[in-house]
Amino acid sequence: MARIITFGEILIDWIPLEFRPFGGLDIPVKGQFPGGAPANVAVAVARLGQMAQFVGAVGQDDAGEFLRQSLQKMDVNTDHLLTDPEHATPMAFVSLDEKGERSFSFARENTADLNFDPDYFAQGVFSGEGIFHICSNTLTHEGLFQTTLMGLQQAQQANFLTSFDVNLRLPLWRDPSRIKARVLDCISYCDIVKLSQDELEYLAAEEPTQAFIEDLLTLGPSLVLVTDADKPVSLYMANKTLTQVTPKVTVMDTTGAGDAFMGAWLYAMLAQNVCNPAALEQALNHDDVWQFALKTAVTGGGFAVTHQGAWSALPTLSDIQGL
């Protein structure tokens, strides 16, 4: 059976829950939540009823074991989630300002995810067929960037489709001047690319965004998705563009909405048996395939923003059908 394989960071998100008075101070109480964009996407696919597998590394510590058990409870396969006895599990600390806007700081120095062995991809990870999915947080360090390229190459050799949600997190980059080159290197190995409008404008720089999208389509991708908050989503292909309006919902929490969107999109591809290069080539001539995928994706994202949390806000198939 075809499956989604996601690769990259899985980490602990420390999220503010409340403030408690203690010794004359208001102490923030934070909860330990599983997170990391590729892990979120794997869970999103699994909750919609398709097979999902996560590939990455955690430390041999309580946080790593918590993340492994959390994935397993969400029916995500962890056979290729490695335990690194020498490096710790990464963590992110979320803060909220007086308006509820989030900011992040990261404990990700020489952590387990950054030390994933590139040779591991050759050890039976890509059996059968499916879609291999990444995001840009594995491009922030040279070694892990090269590992990501190797994973994409191995996936292509195994006849997997390849998917890339750019999902830039600028605080993770020591040298932002490397962002564009590394992102474009990965895009050249990908069939599907998703960017937000902000990411599109950042990468395009002085180039008009439409011309930049056309450039991307010549690099390798067959599909370029562009999202822009609650505005319509655009799907660009070589000879046409499709759009899909987003559902009108009351936003409660935007955490994980992009990952819900991406998971629902990948679910829709698997559900329609678009899980290898030949099937993708054939599907490019059938707009109904992509209209279904677009509608499913925006509905998944729309559901997520009406609920709090990341994994807790990811929809099931009945949730999507209901909305």
XYZ file of C-alpha atoms in Angstrom, residues 200-316:
117
model
C 7.320 33.317 -2.402
C 8.075 37.036 -2.170
C 11.127 36.423 0.051
C 12.662 33.931 -2.379
C 11.727 35.867 -5.503
C 13.397 38.997 -4.075
C 13.489 41.554 -6.903
C 12.031 39.176 -9.499
C 8.265 39.373 -10.188
C 6.571 36.507 -8.367
C 4.835 35.166 -11.487
C 8.146 34.955 -13.326
C 9.714 33.269 -10.305
C 6.959 30.627 -10.252
C 7.559 29.977 -13.938
C 11.262 29.554 -13.143
C 10.408 27.034 -10.420
C 8.340 24.966 -12.844
C 11.357 24.667 -15.125
C 13.549 23.368 -12.278
C 11.651 20.107 -11.836
C 8.315 20.452 -10.013
C 5.073 19.654 -11.801
C 2.978 21.386 -9.134
C 3.576 24.620 -7.212
C 1.072 25.494 -4.477
C 0.879 29.033 -3.099
C -1.158 29.810 0.023
C -1.918 33.249 1.444
C -3.710 33.026 4.817
C -7.477 33.041 4.142
C -7.135 34.158 0.517
C -7.667 31.668 -2.340
C -4.997 29.013 -2.873
C -3.336 28.847 -6.283
C -2.013 25.704 -7.947
C 0.437 26.372 -10.757
C 1.233 23.827 -13.454
C 3.199 24.207 -16.654
C 0.223 25.186 -18.810
C -2.500 26.233 -16.385
C -3.402 27.582 -12.971
C -6.221 26.418 -10.703
C -7.536 28.302 -7.685
C -9.610 27.347 -4.679
C -11.273 29.651 -2.170
C -10.786 28.854 1.497
C -13.726 28.102 3.797
C -15.167 30.932 5.862
C -14.477 29.975 9.460
C -13.930 31.626 12.819
C -10.220 31.440 13.576
C -9.313 30.209 17.052
C -5.673 29.134 16.666
C -3.458 29.047 13.552
C -0.970 26.572 15.057
C -0.349 23.743 12.597
C -2.788 25.027 9.972
C -0.191 24.823 7.201
C 0.703 21.275 8.193
C -2.992 20.329 8.240
C -3.303 21.776 4.733
C -0.255 19.853 3.517
C -1.332 16.606 5.149
C -4.789 16.861 3.589
C -3.234 17.585 0.176
C -0.964 14.531 0.396
C -3.873 12.417 1.659
C -5.876 13.449 -1.427
C -3.034 12.407 -3.727
C -2.791 8.966 -2.113
C -6.573 8.580 -2.080
C -6.556 9.089 -5.857
C -3.569 6.760 -6.376
C -1.252 9.565 -7.481
C 1.769 8.048 -5.784
C 4.419 7.540 -8.472
C 5.810 9.608 -11.362
C 3.778 7.828 -14.038
C 0.515 8.395 -12.158
C 1.413 12.058 -11.639
C 2.139 12.541 -15.329
C -1.241 11.093 -16.233
C -3.083 13.096 -13.563
C -1.730 16.413 -14.857
C -4.318 16.208 -17.645
C -7.250 15.741 -15.244
C -8.285 18.916 -13.456
C -10.785 17.040 -11.297
C -7.903 15.304 -9.504
C -6.414 18.634 -8.450
C -9.726 20.310 -7.693
C -10.466 17.500 -5.250
C -6.987 17.825 -3.727
C -7.315 21.609 -3.418
C -10.742 21.431 -1.814
C -9.571 18.731 0.612
C -6.461 20.723 1.541
C -8.194 24.046 2.210
C -10.868 22.234 4.210
C -8.203 20.512 6.314
C -6.484 23.818 6.984
C -9.797 25.529 7.642
C -10.776 22.917 10.213
C -7.421 23.212 11.997
C -7.731 26.955 12.637
C -11.081 26.468 14.375
C -9.462 24.275 17.055
C -6.638 24.819 19.520
C -3.307 23.046 19.401
C -1.335 21.292 16.673
C -2.021 17.541 16.605
C -5.259 18.041 18.540
C -6.537 20.337 15.754
C -5.792 17.985 12.857
C -9.014 16.750 11.205
C -10.253 13.249 10.592
